[in-house]
Coordinates of N, CA and C in Angstrom, one line a residue:
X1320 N -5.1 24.5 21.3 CA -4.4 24.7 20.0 C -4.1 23.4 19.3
X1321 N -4.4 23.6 17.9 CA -3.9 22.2 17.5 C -3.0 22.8 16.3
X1322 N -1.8 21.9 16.2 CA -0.6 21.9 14.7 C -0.9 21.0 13.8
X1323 N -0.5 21.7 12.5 CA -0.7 20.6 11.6 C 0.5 20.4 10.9
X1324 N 1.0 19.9 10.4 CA 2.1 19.5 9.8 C 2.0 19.2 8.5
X1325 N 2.3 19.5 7.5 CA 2.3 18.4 6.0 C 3.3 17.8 5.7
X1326 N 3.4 16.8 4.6 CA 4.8 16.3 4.2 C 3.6 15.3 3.4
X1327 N 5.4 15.1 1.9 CA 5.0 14.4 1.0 C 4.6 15.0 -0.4
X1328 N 5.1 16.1 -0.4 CA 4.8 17.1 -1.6 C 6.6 16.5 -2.3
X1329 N 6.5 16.8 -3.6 CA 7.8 16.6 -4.6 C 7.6 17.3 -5.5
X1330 N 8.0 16.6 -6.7 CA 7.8 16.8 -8.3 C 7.8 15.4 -8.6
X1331 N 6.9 15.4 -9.8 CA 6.5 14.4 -10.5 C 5.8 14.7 -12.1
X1332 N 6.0 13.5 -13.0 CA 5.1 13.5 -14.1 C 3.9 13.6 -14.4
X1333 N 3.3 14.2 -15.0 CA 1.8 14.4 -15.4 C 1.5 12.8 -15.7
X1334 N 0.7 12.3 -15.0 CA 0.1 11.4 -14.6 C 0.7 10.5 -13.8
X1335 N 1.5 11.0 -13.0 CA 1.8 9.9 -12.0 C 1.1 10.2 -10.9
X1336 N 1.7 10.0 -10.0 CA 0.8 9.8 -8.1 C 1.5 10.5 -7.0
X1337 N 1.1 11.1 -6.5 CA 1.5 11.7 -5.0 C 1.1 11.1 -4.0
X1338 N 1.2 11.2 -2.5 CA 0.4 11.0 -1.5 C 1.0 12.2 -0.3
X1339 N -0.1 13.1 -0.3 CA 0.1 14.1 0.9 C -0.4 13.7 1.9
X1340 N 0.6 13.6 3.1 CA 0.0 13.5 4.9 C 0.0 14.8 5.7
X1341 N -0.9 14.8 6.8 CA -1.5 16.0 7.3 C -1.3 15.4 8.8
X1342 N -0.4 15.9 9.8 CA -0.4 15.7 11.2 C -0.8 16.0 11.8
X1343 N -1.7 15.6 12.6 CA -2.3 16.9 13.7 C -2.0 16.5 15.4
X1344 N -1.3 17.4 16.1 CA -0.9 17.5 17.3 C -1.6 18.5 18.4
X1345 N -1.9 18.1 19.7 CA -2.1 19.2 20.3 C -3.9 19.0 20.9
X1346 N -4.8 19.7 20.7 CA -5.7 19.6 21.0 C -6.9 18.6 19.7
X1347 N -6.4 17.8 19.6 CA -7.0 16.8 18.5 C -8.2 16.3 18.7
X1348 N -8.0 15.9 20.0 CA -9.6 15.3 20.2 C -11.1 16.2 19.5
X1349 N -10.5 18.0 19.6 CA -11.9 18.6 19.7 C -12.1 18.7 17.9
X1350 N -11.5 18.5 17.0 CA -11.5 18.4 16.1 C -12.5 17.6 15.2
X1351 N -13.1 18.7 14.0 CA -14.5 17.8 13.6 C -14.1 17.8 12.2
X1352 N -13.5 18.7 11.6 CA -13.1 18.9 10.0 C -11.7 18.9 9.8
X1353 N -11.6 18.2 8.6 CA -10.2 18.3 7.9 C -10.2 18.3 6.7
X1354 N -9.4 19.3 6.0 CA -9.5 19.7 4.8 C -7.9 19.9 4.2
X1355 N -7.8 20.0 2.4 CA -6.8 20.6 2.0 C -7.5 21.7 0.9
X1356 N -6.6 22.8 0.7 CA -6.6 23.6 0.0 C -5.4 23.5 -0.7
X1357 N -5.3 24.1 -2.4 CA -4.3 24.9 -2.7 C -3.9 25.9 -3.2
X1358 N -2.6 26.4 -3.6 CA -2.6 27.9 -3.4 C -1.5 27.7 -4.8
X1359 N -1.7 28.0 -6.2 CA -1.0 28.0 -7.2 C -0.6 29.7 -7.4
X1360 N 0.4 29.8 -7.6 CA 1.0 31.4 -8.1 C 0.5 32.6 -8.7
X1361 N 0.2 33.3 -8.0 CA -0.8 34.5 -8.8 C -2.4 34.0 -8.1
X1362 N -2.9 32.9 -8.2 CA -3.6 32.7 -7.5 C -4.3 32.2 -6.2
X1363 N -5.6 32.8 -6.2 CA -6.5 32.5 -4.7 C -6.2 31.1 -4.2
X1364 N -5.9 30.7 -3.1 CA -6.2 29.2 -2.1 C -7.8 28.8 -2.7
X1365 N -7.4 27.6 -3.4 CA -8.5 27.1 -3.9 C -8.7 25.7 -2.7
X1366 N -10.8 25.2 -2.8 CA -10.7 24.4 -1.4 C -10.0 23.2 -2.8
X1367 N -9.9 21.8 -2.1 CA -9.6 20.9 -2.9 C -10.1 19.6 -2.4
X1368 N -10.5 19.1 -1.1 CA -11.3 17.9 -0.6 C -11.8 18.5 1.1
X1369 N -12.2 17.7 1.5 CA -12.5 17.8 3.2 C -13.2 16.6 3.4
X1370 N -12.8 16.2 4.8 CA -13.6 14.7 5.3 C -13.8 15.8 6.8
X1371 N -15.0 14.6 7.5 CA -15.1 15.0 8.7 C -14.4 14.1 9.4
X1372 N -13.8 14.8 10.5 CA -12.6 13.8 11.3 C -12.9 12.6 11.8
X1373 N -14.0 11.9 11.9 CA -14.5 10.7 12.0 C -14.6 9.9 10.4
X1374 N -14.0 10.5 9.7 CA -14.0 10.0 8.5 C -15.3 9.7 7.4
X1375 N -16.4 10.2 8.1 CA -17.6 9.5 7.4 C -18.3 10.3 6.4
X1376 N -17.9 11.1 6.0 CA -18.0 12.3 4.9 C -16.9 12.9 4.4
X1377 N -17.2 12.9 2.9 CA -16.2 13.8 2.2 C -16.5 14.4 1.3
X1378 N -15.8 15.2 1.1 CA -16.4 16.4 -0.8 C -15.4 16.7 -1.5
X1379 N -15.5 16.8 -2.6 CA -14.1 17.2 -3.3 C -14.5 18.6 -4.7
X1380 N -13.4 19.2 -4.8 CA -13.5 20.0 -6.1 C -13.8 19.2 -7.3
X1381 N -14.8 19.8 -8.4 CA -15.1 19.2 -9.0 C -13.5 18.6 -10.5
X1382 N -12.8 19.2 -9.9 CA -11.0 19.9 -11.2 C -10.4 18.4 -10.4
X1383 N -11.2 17.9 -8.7 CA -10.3 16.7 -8.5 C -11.1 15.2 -8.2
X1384 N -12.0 15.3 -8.5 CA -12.6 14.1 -8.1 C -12.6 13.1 -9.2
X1385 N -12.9 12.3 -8.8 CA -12.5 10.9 -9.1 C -10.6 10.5 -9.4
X1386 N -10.3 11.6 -9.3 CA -8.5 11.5 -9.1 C -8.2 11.5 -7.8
X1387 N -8.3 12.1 -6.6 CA -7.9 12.6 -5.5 C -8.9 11.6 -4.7
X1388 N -8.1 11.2 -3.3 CA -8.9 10.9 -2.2 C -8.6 11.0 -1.2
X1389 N -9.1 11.7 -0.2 CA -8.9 11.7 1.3 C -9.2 10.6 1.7
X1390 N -8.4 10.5 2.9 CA -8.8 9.8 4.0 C -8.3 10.3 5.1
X1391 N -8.4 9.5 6.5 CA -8.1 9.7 7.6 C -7.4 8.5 8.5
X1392 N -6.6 8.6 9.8 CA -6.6 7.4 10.5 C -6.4 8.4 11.6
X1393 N -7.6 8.0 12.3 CA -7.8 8.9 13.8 C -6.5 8.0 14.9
X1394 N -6.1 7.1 14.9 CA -5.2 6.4 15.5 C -3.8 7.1 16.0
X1395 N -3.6 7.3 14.0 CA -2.3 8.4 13.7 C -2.1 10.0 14.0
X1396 N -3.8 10.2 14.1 CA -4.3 11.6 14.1 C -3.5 12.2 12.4
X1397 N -3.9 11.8 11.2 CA -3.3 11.9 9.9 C -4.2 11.9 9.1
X1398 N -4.2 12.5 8.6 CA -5.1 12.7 7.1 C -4.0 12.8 6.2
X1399 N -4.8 11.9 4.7 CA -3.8 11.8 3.6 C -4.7 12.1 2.6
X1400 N -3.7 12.9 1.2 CA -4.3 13.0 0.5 C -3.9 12.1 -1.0
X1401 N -4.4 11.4 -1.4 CA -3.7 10.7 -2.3 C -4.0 11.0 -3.6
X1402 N -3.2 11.4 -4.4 CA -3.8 12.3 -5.8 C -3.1 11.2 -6.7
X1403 N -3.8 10.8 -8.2 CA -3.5 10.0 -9.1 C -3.6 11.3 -10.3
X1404 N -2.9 10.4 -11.3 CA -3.6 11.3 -12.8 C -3.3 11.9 -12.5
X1405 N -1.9 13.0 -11.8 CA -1.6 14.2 -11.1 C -1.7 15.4 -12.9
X1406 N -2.2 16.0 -13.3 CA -1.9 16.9 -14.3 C -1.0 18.1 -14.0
X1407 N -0.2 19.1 -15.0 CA 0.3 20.4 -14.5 C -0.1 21.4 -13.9
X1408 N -1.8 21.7 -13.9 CA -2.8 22.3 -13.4 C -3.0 22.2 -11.6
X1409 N -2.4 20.7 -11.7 CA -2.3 20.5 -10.3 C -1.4 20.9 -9.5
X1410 N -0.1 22.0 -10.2 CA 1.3 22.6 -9.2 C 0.4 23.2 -8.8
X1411 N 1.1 23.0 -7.5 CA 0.3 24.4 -5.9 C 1.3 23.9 -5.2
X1412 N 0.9 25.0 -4.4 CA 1.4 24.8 -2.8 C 0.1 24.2 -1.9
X1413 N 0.3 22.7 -1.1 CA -1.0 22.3 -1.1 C -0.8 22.8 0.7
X1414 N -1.9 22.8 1.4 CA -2.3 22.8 2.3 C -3.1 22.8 3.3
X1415 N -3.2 21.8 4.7 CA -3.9 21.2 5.0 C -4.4 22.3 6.4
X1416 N -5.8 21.8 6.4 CA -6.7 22.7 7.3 C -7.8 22.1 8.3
X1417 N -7.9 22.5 9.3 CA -8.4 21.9 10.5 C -9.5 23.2 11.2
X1418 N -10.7 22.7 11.5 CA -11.2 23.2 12.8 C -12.4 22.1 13.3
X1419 N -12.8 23.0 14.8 CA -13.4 22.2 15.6 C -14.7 22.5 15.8
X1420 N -15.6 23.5 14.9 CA -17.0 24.2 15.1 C -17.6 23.4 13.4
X1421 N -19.3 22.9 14.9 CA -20.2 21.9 14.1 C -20.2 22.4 12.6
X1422 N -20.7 23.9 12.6 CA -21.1 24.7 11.3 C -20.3 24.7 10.0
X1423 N -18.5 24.3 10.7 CA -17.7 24.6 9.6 C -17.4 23.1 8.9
X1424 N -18.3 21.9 8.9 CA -18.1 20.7 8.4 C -18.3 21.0 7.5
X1425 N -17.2 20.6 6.5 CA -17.4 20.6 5.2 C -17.2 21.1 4.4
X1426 N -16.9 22.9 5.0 CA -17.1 23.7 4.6 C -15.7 23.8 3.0
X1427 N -16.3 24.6 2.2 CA -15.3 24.9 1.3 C -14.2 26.0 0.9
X1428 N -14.8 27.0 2.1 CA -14.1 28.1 2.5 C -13.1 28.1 2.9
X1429 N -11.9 29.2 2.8 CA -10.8 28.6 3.5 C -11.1 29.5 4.7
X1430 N -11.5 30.8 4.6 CA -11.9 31.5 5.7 C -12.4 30.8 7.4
X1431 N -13.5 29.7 7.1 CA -14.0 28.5 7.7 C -13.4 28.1 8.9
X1432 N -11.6 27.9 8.5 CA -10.7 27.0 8.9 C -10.0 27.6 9.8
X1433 N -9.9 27.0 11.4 CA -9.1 28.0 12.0 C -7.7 27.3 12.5
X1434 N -7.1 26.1 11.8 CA -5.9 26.2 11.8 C -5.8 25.5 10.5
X1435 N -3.9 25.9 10.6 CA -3.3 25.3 9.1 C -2.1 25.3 9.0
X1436 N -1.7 24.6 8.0 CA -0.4 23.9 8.0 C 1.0 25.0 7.6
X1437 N 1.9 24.4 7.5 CA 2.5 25.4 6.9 C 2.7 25.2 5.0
X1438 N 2.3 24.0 4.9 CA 2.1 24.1 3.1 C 3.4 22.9 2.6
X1439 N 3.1 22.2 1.3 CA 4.0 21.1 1.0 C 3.5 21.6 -0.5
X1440 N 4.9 22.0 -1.3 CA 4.6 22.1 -2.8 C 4.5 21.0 -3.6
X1441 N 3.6 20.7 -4.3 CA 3.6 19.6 -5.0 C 4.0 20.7 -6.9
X1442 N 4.6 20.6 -7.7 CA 5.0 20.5 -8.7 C 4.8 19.1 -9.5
X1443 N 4.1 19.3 -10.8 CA 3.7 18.2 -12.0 C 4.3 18.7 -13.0
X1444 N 5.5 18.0 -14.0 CA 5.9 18.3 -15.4 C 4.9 17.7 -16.5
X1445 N 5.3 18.5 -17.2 CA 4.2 18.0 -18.6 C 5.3 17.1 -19.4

C-alpha cells in the first residue's frame, strides 16, 4: 500500500504562484508514476501533469503548460507541483495520484491511478 498526502493548496491572486507537495509513504519503492489531477465544481477530475517517478518524463494539460511544473525528489519521496500565472480557471480541488504498473506511465486517465490523495483546494481570485 502506498499514502499520499498533499499540502500547500490556499488562495491567491490571478497571477500569482502556488507550490503543491505530494507525500508518498508506505510501499514507495514499487512506484513508477506520479500524477496530479483536478476536480473543479460541477466538474469531471481533469488529468493536469504526470512525471515518471524517476523523474525523467513528464506531460502536462495543454490549459497548463508552460505555467505548471512537476518535479520530483525521490530522496523526500515528494512530488511538487509548482503552478505560476495561477488564473481563476485554475480553482479545483487538486489532487495527487500514484501507481506502480509499466502500462499506466503517463497515463492521463484518472481511472489509470490506483492510489490517491485526499485533495488540497487551491482557490485563484480575479
Amino acid at each position: 500500500q502506498v499514502q499520499l498526502v498533499e499540502s500547500g493548496g490556499g488562495v491567491v491572486q490571478a497571477g500569482g504562484s502556488l507550490r503543491l507537495s505530494c507525500a508518498a509513504s508506505g510501499r514507495t519503492f514499487s512506484l513508477l508514476s506520479m500524477a496530479w489531477f483536478r476536480q473543479a465544481p460541477g466538474k469531471e477530475r481533469e488529468f493536469v501533469t504526470a512525471i515518471s517517478w524517476s523523474g525523467g518524463t513528464t506531460n502536462y494539460a495543454d490549459s497548463v503548460k508552460g505555467r505548471f511544473a512537476i518535479s520530483s525528489d525521490n530522496a523526500k519521496n515528494t512530488v511538487y507541483l509548482q503552478m505560476n500565472s495561477l488564473k481563476p480557471e485554475d480553482t479545483a480541488v487538486y489532487y495527487c495520484a500514484a501507481d506502480y504498473r509499466y502500462d499506466r506511465l503517463g497515463s492521463r486517465q484518472a481511472l489509470k491511478y490506483e492510489y490517491w490523495g485526499q485533495g488540497t483546494q487551491v482557490t485563484v481570485s480575479s
